[in-house]
Short mmCIF file of C-alpha atoms in Angstrom, two decimals:
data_model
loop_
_atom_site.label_atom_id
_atom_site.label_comp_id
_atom_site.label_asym_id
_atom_site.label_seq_id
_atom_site.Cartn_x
_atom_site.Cartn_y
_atom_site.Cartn_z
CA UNK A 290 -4.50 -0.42 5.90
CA UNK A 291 -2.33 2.70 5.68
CA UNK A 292 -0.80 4.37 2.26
CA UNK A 293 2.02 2.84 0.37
CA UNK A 294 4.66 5.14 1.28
CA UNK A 295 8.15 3.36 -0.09
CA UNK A 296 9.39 -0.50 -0.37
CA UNK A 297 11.78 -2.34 1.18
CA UNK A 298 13.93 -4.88 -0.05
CA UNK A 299 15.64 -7.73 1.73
CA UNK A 300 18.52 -9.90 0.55
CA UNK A 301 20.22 -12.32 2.47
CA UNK A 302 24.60 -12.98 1.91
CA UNK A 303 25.21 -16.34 2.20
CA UNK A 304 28.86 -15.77 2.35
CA UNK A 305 28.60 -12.83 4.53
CA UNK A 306 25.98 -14.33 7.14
CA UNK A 307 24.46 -11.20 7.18
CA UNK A 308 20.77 -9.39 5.66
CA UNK A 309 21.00 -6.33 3.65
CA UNK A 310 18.24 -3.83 3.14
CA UNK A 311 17.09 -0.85 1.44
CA UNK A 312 14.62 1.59 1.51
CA UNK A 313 13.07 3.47 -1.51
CA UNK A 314 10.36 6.31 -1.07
CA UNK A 315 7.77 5.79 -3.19
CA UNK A 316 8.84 9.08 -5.57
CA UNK A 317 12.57 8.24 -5.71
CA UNK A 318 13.86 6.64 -8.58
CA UNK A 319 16.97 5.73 -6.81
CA UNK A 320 17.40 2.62 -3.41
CA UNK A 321 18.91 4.08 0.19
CA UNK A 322 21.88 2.94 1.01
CA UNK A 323 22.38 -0.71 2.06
CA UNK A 324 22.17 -1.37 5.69
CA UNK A 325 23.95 -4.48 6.94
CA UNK A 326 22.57 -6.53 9.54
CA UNK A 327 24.71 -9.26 11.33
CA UNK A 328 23.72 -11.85 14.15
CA UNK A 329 25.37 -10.56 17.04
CA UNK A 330 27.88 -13.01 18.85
CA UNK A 331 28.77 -11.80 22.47
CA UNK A 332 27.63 -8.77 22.15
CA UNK A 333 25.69 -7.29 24.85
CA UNK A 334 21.90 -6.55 24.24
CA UNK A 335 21.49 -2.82 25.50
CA UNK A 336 17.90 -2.63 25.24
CA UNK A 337 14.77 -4.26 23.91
CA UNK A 338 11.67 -2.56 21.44
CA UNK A 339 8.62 -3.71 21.88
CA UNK A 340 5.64 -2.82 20.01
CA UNK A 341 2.39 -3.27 18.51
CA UNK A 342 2.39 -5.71 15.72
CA UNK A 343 1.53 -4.81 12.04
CA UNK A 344 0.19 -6.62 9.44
CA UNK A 345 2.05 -6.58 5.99
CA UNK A 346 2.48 -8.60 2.96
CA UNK A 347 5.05 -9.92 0.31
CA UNK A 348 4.16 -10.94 -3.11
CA UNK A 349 4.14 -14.41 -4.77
CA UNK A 350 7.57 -15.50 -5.65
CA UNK A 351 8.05 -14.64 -9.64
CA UNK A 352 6.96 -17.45 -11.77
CA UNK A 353 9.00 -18.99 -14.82
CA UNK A 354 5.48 -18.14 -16.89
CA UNK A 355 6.03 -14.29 -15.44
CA UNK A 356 9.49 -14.27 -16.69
CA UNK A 357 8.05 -14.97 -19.89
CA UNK A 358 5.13 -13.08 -20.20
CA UNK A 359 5.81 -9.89 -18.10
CA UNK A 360 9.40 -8.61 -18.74
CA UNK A 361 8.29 -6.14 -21.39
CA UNK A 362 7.47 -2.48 -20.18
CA UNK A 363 4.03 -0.64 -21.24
CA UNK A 364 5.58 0.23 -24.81
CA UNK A 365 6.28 -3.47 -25.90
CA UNK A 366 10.17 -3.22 -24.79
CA UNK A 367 11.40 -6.32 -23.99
CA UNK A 368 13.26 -5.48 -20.53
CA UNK A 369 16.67 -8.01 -19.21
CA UNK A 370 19.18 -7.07 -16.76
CA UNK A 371 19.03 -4.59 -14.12
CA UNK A 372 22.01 -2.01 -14.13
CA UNK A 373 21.88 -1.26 -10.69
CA UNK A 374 21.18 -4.82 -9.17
CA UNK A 375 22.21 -8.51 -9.70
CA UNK A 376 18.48 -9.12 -11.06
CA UNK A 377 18.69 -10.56 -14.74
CA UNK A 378 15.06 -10.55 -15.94
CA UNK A 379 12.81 -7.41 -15.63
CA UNK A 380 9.22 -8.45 -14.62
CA UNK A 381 6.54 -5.77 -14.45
CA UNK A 382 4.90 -4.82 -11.42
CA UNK A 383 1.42 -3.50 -11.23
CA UNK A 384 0.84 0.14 -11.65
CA UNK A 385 -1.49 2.60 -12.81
CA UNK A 386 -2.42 3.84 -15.77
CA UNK A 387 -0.71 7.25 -17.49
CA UNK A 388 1.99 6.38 -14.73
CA UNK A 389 5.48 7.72 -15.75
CA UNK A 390 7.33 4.77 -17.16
CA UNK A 391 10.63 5.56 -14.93
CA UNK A 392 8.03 4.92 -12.36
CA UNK A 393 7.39 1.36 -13.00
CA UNK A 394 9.24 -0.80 -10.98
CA UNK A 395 10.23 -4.66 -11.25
CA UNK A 396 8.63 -7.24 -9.48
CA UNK A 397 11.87 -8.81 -8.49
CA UNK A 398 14.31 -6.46 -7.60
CA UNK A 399 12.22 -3.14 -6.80
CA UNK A 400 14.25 -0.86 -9.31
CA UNK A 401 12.49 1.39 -12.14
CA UNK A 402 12.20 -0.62 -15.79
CA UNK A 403 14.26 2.38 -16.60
CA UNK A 404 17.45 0.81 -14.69
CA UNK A 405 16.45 -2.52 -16.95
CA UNK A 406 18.28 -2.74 -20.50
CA UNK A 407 16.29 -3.24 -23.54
CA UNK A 408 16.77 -6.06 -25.58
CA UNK A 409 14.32 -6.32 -27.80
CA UNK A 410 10.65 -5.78 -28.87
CA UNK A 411 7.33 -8.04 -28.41
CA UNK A 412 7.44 -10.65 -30.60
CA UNK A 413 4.07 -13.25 -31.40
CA UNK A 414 5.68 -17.22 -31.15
CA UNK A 415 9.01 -15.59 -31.58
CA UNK A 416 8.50 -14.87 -34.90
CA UNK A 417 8.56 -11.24 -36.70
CA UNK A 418 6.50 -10.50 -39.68
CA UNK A 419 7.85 -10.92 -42.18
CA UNK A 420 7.00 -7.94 -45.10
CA UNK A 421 4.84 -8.77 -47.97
CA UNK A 422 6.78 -8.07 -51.50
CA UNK A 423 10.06 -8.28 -49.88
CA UNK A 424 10.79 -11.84 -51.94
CA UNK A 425 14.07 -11.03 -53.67
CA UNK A 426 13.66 -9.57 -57.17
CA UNK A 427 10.49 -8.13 -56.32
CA UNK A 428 9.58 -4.25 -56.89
CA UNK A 429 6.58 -3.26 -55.17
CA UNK A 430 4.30 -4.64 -52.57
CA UNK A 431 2.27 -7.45 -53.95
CA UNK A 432 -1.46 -7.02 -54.34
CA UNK A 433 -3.98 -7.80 -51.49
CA UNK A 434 -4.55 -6.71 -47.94
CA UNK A 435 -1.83 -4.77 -46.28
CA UNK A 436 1.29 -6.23 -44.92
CA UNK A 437 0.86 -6.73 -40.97
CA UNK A 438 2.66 -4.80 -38.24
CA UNK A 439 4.68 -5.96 -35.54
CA UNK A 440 1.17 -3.81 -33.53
CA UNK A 441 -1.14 -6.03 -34.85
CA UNK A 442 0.82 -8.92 -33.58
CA UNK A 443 0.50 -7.78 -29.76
CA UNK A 444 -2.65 -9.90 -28.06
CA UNK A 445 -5.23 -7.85 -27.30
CA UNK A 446 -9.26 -8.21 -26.17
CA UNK A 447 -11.06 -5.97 -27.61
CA UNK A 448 -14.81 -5.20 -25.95
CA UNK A 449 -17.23 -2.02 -26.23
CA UNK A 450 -20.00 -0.96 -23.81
CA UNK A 451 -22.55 -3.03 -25.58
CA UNK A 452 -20.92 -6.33 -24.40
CA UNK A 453 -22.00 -5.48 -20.52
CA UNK A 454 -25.62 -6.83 -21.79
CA UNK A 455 -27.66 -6.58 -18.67
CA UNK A 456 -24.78 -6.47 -16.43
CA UNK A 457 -24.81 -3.03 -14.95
CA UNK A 458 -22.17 -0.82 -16.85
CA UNK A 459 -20.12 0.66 -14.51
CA UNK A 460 -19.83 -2.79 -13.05
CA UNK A 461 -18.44 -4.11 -16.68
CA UNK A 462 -15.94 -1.33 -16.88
CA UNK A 463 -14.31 -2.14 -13.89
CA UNK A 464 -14.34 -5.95 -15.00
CA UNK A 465 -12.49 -5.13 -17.84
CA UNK A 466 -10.01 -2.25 -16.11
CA UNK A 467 -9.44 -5.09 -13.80
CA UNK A 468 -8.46 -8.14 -16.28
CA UNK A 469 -6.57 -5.86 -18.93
CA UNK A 470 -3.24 -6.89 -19.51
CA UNK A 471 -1.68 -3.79 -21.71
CA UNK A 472 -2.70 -0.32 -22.69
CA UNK A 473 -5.16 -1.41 -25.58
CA UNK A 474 -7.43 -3.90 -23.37
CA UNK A 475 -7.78 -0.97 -21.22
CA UNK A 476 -9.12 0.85 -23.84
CA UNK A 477 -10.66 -1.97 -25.33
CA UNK A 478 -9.38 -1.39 -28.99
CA UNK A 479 -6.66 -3.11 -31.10
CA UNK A 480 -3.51 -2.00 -31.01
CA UNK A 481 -3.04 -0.84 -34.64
CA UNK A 482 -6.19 1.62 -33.60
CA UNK A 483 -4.68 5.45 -33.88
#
């Protein structure tokens, strides 16, 4: 298994018959330039490639739950159209820790979150917090614990060393590295933690 170097994208036109690609190098923010493929009709075949077959794989096909649960970028930005490609829902891809969020590409159409317009923030059940001692007529914040942040309503598992147990630690770390789901599981802290 060789380095990632770029990706390729296929789409297929219906209307056109033909299959359009791109190529994007792995550092380049920006797709090649669409190369159009038709099936020939009488043309002549001038020669024939041959070579040694290569293994190589696709992802799953996005999921209605991934739609739903992974179209917001590392900072909680929830991500919709593409402004650069037909694709109408930003879903994250994987990628690596302290990587540059222009970087992070979509699952579905290959182009960088930053090509995907904002339109809105993470939101628990669909519901924002509401402020405590906002009531109308009402002067200062009411007594008792302090009003919750839109942070504290982002799920996160929180876990320290001591959890591995017996299990051997560098072995736990890389448990949790591997099942974290945002920037604070990672860490293992909540997400109102400065």
């Amino acid at each position: 298994r060789g380095d990632i170097v770029g990706h390729i994208r296929l789409f297929y036109d219906e209307q056109e018959d033909a299959v359009i690609s791109n190529f994007k190098n792995i550092q380049s923010l920006d797709w090649g330039r669409d190369i159009i493929a038709k099936k020939g009709g009488d043309e002549e075949v001038l020669t024939t490639l041959l070579g040694r077959w290569i293994t190589v794989s696709t992802a799953a096909p996005v999921t209605d739950r991934e739609e739903e649960e992974s179209c917001y970028d590392p900072l909680c930005n929830k991500r919709g159209k593409c402004q650069r490609c037909s694709c109408q829902i930003f879903v994250i891809s994987e990628h690596l820790l302290g990587q540059e969020l222009e970087d992070i590409c979509c699952r579905r159409c290959g182009c960088s979150v930053a090509y995907h317009a904002k339109v809105g923030k993470f939101r628990l059940n669909g519901k924002v917090p509401e402020a405590v001692g906002t009531e109308r007529g009402a002067s200062r914040p009411a007594p008792g614990p302090a009003p919750k942040s839109p942070m504290d309503e982002i799920p996160s598992r929180q876990w320290v060393l001591d959890d591995a147990a017996d299990e051997d630690p560098v072995e736990f770390i890389i448990r949790q590295l591997e099942n974290a789901k945002n920037l604070y599981e990672v860490l293992g802290v909540p997400p109102s933690a400065s």
